Amino acid sequence: QVQLAESGGGLVQPGGSLRLSCAASGSFFRVNTLATLAWYRQAPGKERELVARIAAAGPRYIEDSVKGRFTISRDNAKNTVYLQMNNLKPEDTAVYYCQSSVLGREYWGQGTQVTVSA
């Protein structure tokens, strides 16, 4: 019903920036606007962790380790959620996943790789 597709990952040097995008499809526009959207990440050997979340009305949550460096935003007209990642650190290296929570269900994208290395 709802399909998510992440993009924007890649290789970046420490201190660099990336902007991740996640486009939703397969549902009605209004349904998508009601969704709570989130970014998770999972590094090798580690559990998947919540990075940032944005509710339908706009309230945001940012995980402490990335607060001040990452920003989550959404463009409902484009059915897209973004994660702006600044001052990236090697410990930010992970696969980043988009999640949508709507109508009592959770949907996940396939992930996009972010590698921070000199």
PDB file of C-alpha atoms in Angstrom:
ATOM      1  CA  GLN A   1       0.000   0.000   0.000  1.00  0.00           C
ATOM      2  CA  VAL A   2       2.762   2.437   0.971  1.00  0.00           C
ATOM      3  CA  GLN A   3       6.181   2.144  -0.607  1.00  0.00           C
ATOM      4  CA  LEU A   4       9.212   4.145   0.461  1.00  0.00           C
ATOM      5  CA  ALA A   5      12.356   4.791  -1.533  1.00  0.00           C
ATOM      6  CA  GLU A   6      15.440   6.380   0.008  1.00  0.00           C
ATOM      7  CA  SER A   7      18.104   8.222  -1.936  1.00  0.00           C
ATOM      8  CA  GLY A   8      21.002  10.594  -1.356  1.00  0.00           C
ATOM      9  CA  GLY A   9      23.451   8.370   0.442  1.00  0.00           C
ATOM     10  CA  GLY A  10      27.076   8.094  -0.505  1.00  0.00           C
ATOM     11  CA  LEU A  11      30.667   8.557   0.566  1.00  0.00           C
ATOM     12  CA  VAL A  12      31.607  11.772   2.317  1.00  0.00           C
ATOM     13  CA  GLN A  13      34.601  12.996   4.289  1.00  0.00           C
ATOM     14  CA  PRO A  14      34.311  13.849   7.981  1.00  0.00           C
ATOM     15  CA  GLY A  15      32.780  17.283   8.357  1.00  0.00           C
ATOM     16  CA  GLY A  16      30.908  16.982   5.102  1.00  0.00           C
ATOM     17  CA  SER A  17      27.189  17.026   4.432  1.00  0.00           C
ATOM     18  CA  LEU A  18      24.572  14.868   2.766  1.00  0.00           C
ATOM     19  CA  ARG A  19      20.863  15.237   2.232  1.00  0.00           C
ATOM     20  CA  LEU A  20      18.806  12.073   2.286  1.00  0.00           C
ATOM     21  CA  SER A  21      15.400  11.891   0.650  1.00  0.00           C
ATOM     22  CA  CYS A  22      12.594   9.412   1.045  1.00  0.00           C
ATOM     23  CA  ALA A  23       9.692   9.461  -1.377  1.00  0.00           C
ATOM     24  CA  ALA A  24       6.421   7.744  -0.542  1.00  0.00           C
ATOM     25  CA  SER A  25       4.153   6.197  -3.123  1.00  0.00           C
ATOM     26  CA  GLY A  26       1.310   3.738  -3.360  1.00  0.00           C
ATOM     27  CA  SER A  27      -1.165   5.604  -1.182  1.00  0.00           C
ATOM     28  CA  PHE A  28      -3.421   8.620  -1.307  1.00  0.00           C
ATOM     29  CA  PHE A  29      -1.958  12.054  -0.813  1.00  0.00           C
ATOM     30  CA  ARG A  30      -3.994  12.776   2.316  1.00  0.00           C
ATOM     31  CA  VAL A  31      -3.001   9.483   3.889  1.00  0.00           C
ATOM     32  CA  ASN A  32       0.628  10.340   3.323  1.00  0.00           C
ATOM     33  CA  THR A  33       0.203  13.740   4.956  1.00  0.00           C
ATOM     34  CA  LEU A  34      -1.112  12.035   8.103  1.00  0.00           C
ATOM     35  CA  ALA A  35       1.917   9.822   8.464  1.00  0.00           C
ATOM     36  CA  THR A  36       4.576  10.133  11.091  1.00  0.00           C
ATOM     37  CA  LEU A  37       7.868   9.898   9.248  1.00  0.00           C
ATOM     38  CA  ALA A  38      11.203   8.868  10.653  1.00  0.00           C
ATOM     39  CA  TRP A  39      14.783   8.087   9.801  1.00  0.00           C
ATOM     40  CA  TYR A  40      16.576   5.144  11.358  1.00  0.00           C
ATOM     41  CA  ARG A  41      20.093   3.924  10.851  1.00  0.00           C
ATOM     42  CA  GLN A  42      21.929   0.675  11.374  1.00  0.00           C
ATOM     43  CA  ALA A  43      25.680   0.252  11.427  1.00  0.00           C
ATOM     44  CA  PRO A  44      27.332  -3.155  11.004  1.00  0.00           C
ATOM     45  CA  GLY A  45      27.103  -5.118  14.229  1.00  0.00           C
ATOM     46  CA  LYS A  46      24.761  -2.609  15.834  1.00  0.00           C
ATOM     47  CA  GLU A  47      21.036  -2.422  16.397  1.00  0.00           C
ATOM     48  CA  ARG A  48      18.874  -0.201  14.273  1.00  0.00           C
ATOM     49  CA  GLU A  49      18.362   3.120  16.027  1.00  0.00           C
ATOM     50  CA  LEU A  50      16.006   6.031  15.620  1.00  0.00           C
ATOM     51  CA  VAL A  51      17.746   9.120  14.267  1.00  0.00           C
ATOM     52  CA  ALA A  52      14.924  11.594  13.751  1.00  0.00           C
ATOM     53  CA  ARG A  53      11.153  11.695  13.538  1.00  0.00           C
ATOM     54  CA  ILE A  54       8.611  14.230  12.340  1.00  0.00           C
ATOM     55  CA  ALA A  55       4.898  14.051  13.053  1.00  0.00           C
ATOM     56  CA  ALA A  56       2.108  15.051  10.710  1.00  0.00           C
ATOM     57  CA  ALA A  57       1.603  18.383  12.461  1.00  0.00           C
ATOM     58  CA  GLY A  58       5.316  19.095  12.462  1.00  0.00           C
ATOM     59  CA  PRO A  59       6.684  18.265  15.931  1.00  0.00           C
ATOM     60  CA  ARG A  60      10.168  16.852  15.603  1.00  0.00           C
ATOM     61  CA  TYR A  61      12.399  14.529  17.528  1.00  0.00           C
ATOM     62  CA  ILE A  62      16.146  14.399  17.006  1.00  0.00           C
ATOM     63  CA  GLU A  63      18.354  11.822  18.665  1.00  0.00           C
ATOM     64  CA  ASP A  64      20.854  13.378  21.034  1.00  0.00           C
ATOM     65  CA  SER A  65      23.938  12.119  19.228  1.00  0.00           C
ATOM     66  CA  VAL A  66      22.982  13.977  16.052  1.00  0.00           C
ATOM     67  CA  LYS A  67      21.141  16.951  17.528  1.00  0.00           C
ATOM     68  CA  GLY A  68      22.534  20.181  16.158  1.00  0.00           C
ATOM     69  CA  ARG A  69      23.940  18.412  13.106  1.00  0.00           C
ATOM     70  CA  PHE A  70      20.932  16.668  11.539  1.00  0.00           C
ATOM     71  CA  THR A  71      17.577  18.153  10.586  1.00  0.00           C
ATOM     72  CA  ILE A  72      14.437  16.316   9.535  1.00  0.00           C
ATOM     73  CA  SER A  73      11.839  17.972   7.333  1.00  0.00           C
ATOM     74  CA  ARG A  74       8.971  16.999   5.063  1.00  0.00           C
ATOM     75  CA  ASP A  75       7.381  18.241   1.884  1.00  0.00           C
ATOM     76  CA  ASN A  76       3.858  16.892   1.773  1.00  0.00           C
ATOM     77  CA  ALA A  77       3.277  18.174  -1.748  1.00  0.00           C
ATOM     78  CA  LYS A  78       6.074  15.861  -2.879  1.00  0.00           C
ATOM     79  CA  ASN A  79       5.279  13.025  -0.447  1.00  0.00           C
ATOM     80  CA  THR A  80       8.874  13.258   0.660  1.00  0.00           C
ATOM     81  CA  VAL A  81      10.777  13.392   3.925  1.00  0.00           C
ATOM     82  CA  TYR A  82      14.345  14.651   4.134  1.00  0.00           C
ATOM     83  CA  LEU A  83      17.262  14.264   6.472  1.00  0.00           C
ATOM     84  CA  GLN A  84      19.847  17.007   6.208  1.00  0.00           C
ATOM     85  CA  MET A  85      23.098  15.721   7.656  1.00  0.00           C
ATOM     86  CA  ASN A  86      25.837  18.237   8.441  1.00  0.00           C
ATOM     87  CA  ASN A  87      29.232  17.899  10.086  1.00  0.00           C
ATOM     88  CA  LEU A  88      29.207  14.181   9.480  1.00  0.00           C
ATOM     89  CA  LYS A  89      31.379  11.964  11.622  1.00  0.00           C
ATOM     90  CA  PRO A  90      32.745   8.464  10.994  1.00  0.00           C
ATOM     91  CA  GLU A  91      30.360   7.117  13.614  1.00  0.00           C
ATOM     92  CA  ASP A  92      27.480   8.264  11.416  1.00  0.00           C
ATOM     93  CA  THR A  93      28.394   5.554   8.923  1.00  0.00           C
ATOM     94  CA  ALA A  94      25.377   3.286   8.545  1.00  0.00           C
ATOM     95  CA  VAL A  95      22.539   2.254   6.329  1.00  0.00           C
ATOM     96  CA  TYR A  96      19.810   4.833   6.740  1.00  0.00           C
ATOM     97  CA  TYR A  97      16.193   3.727   6.543  1.00  0.00           C
ATOM     98  CA  CYS A  98      13.024   5.712   6.067  1.00  0.00           C
ATOM     99  CA  GLN A  99       9.944   4.738   8.038  1.00  0.00           C
ATOM    100  CA  SER A 100       6.325   5.793   7.704  1.00  0.00           C
ATOM    101  CA  SER A 101       3.739   5.154  10.409  1.00  0.00           C
ATOM    102  CA  VAL A 102       0.165   5.631   9.309  1.00  0.00           C
ATOM    103  CA  LEU A 103      -3.214   3.955   9.771  1.00  0.00           C
ATOM    104  CA  GLY A 104      -1.814   1.696  12.449  1.00  0.00           C
ATOM    105  CA  ARG A 105       0.893   0.270  10.216  1.00  0.00           C
ATOM    106  CA  GLU A 106       4.607   0.790   9.709  1.00  0.00           C
ATOM    107  CA  TYR A 107       6.340   0.858   6.352  1.00  0.00           C
ATOM    108  CA  TRP A 108      10.060   0.748   5.644  1.00  0.00           C
ATOM    109  CA  GLY A 109      12.301   1.628   2.766  1.00  0.00           C
ATOM    110  CA  GLN A 110      15.208  -0.517   1.615  1.00  0.00           C
ATOM    111  CA  GLY A 111      17.835   1.850   2.975  1.00  0.00           C
ATOM    112  CA  THR A 112      20.619   3.995   1.595  1.00  0.00           C
ATOM    113  CA  GLN A 113      24.278   3.671   2.558  1.00  0.00           C
ATOM    114  CA  VAL A 114      26.069   6.590   4.187  1.00  0.00           C
ATOM    115  CA  THR A 115      29.815   6.220   4.613  1.00  0.00           C
ATOM    116  CA  VAL A 116      31.868   8.873   6.383  1.00  0.00           C
ATOM    117  CA  SER A 117      35.573   8.328   5.896  1.00  0.00           C
ATOM    118  CA  ALA A 118      38.714  10.296   5.189  1.00  0.00           C
TER     119      ALA A 118
END
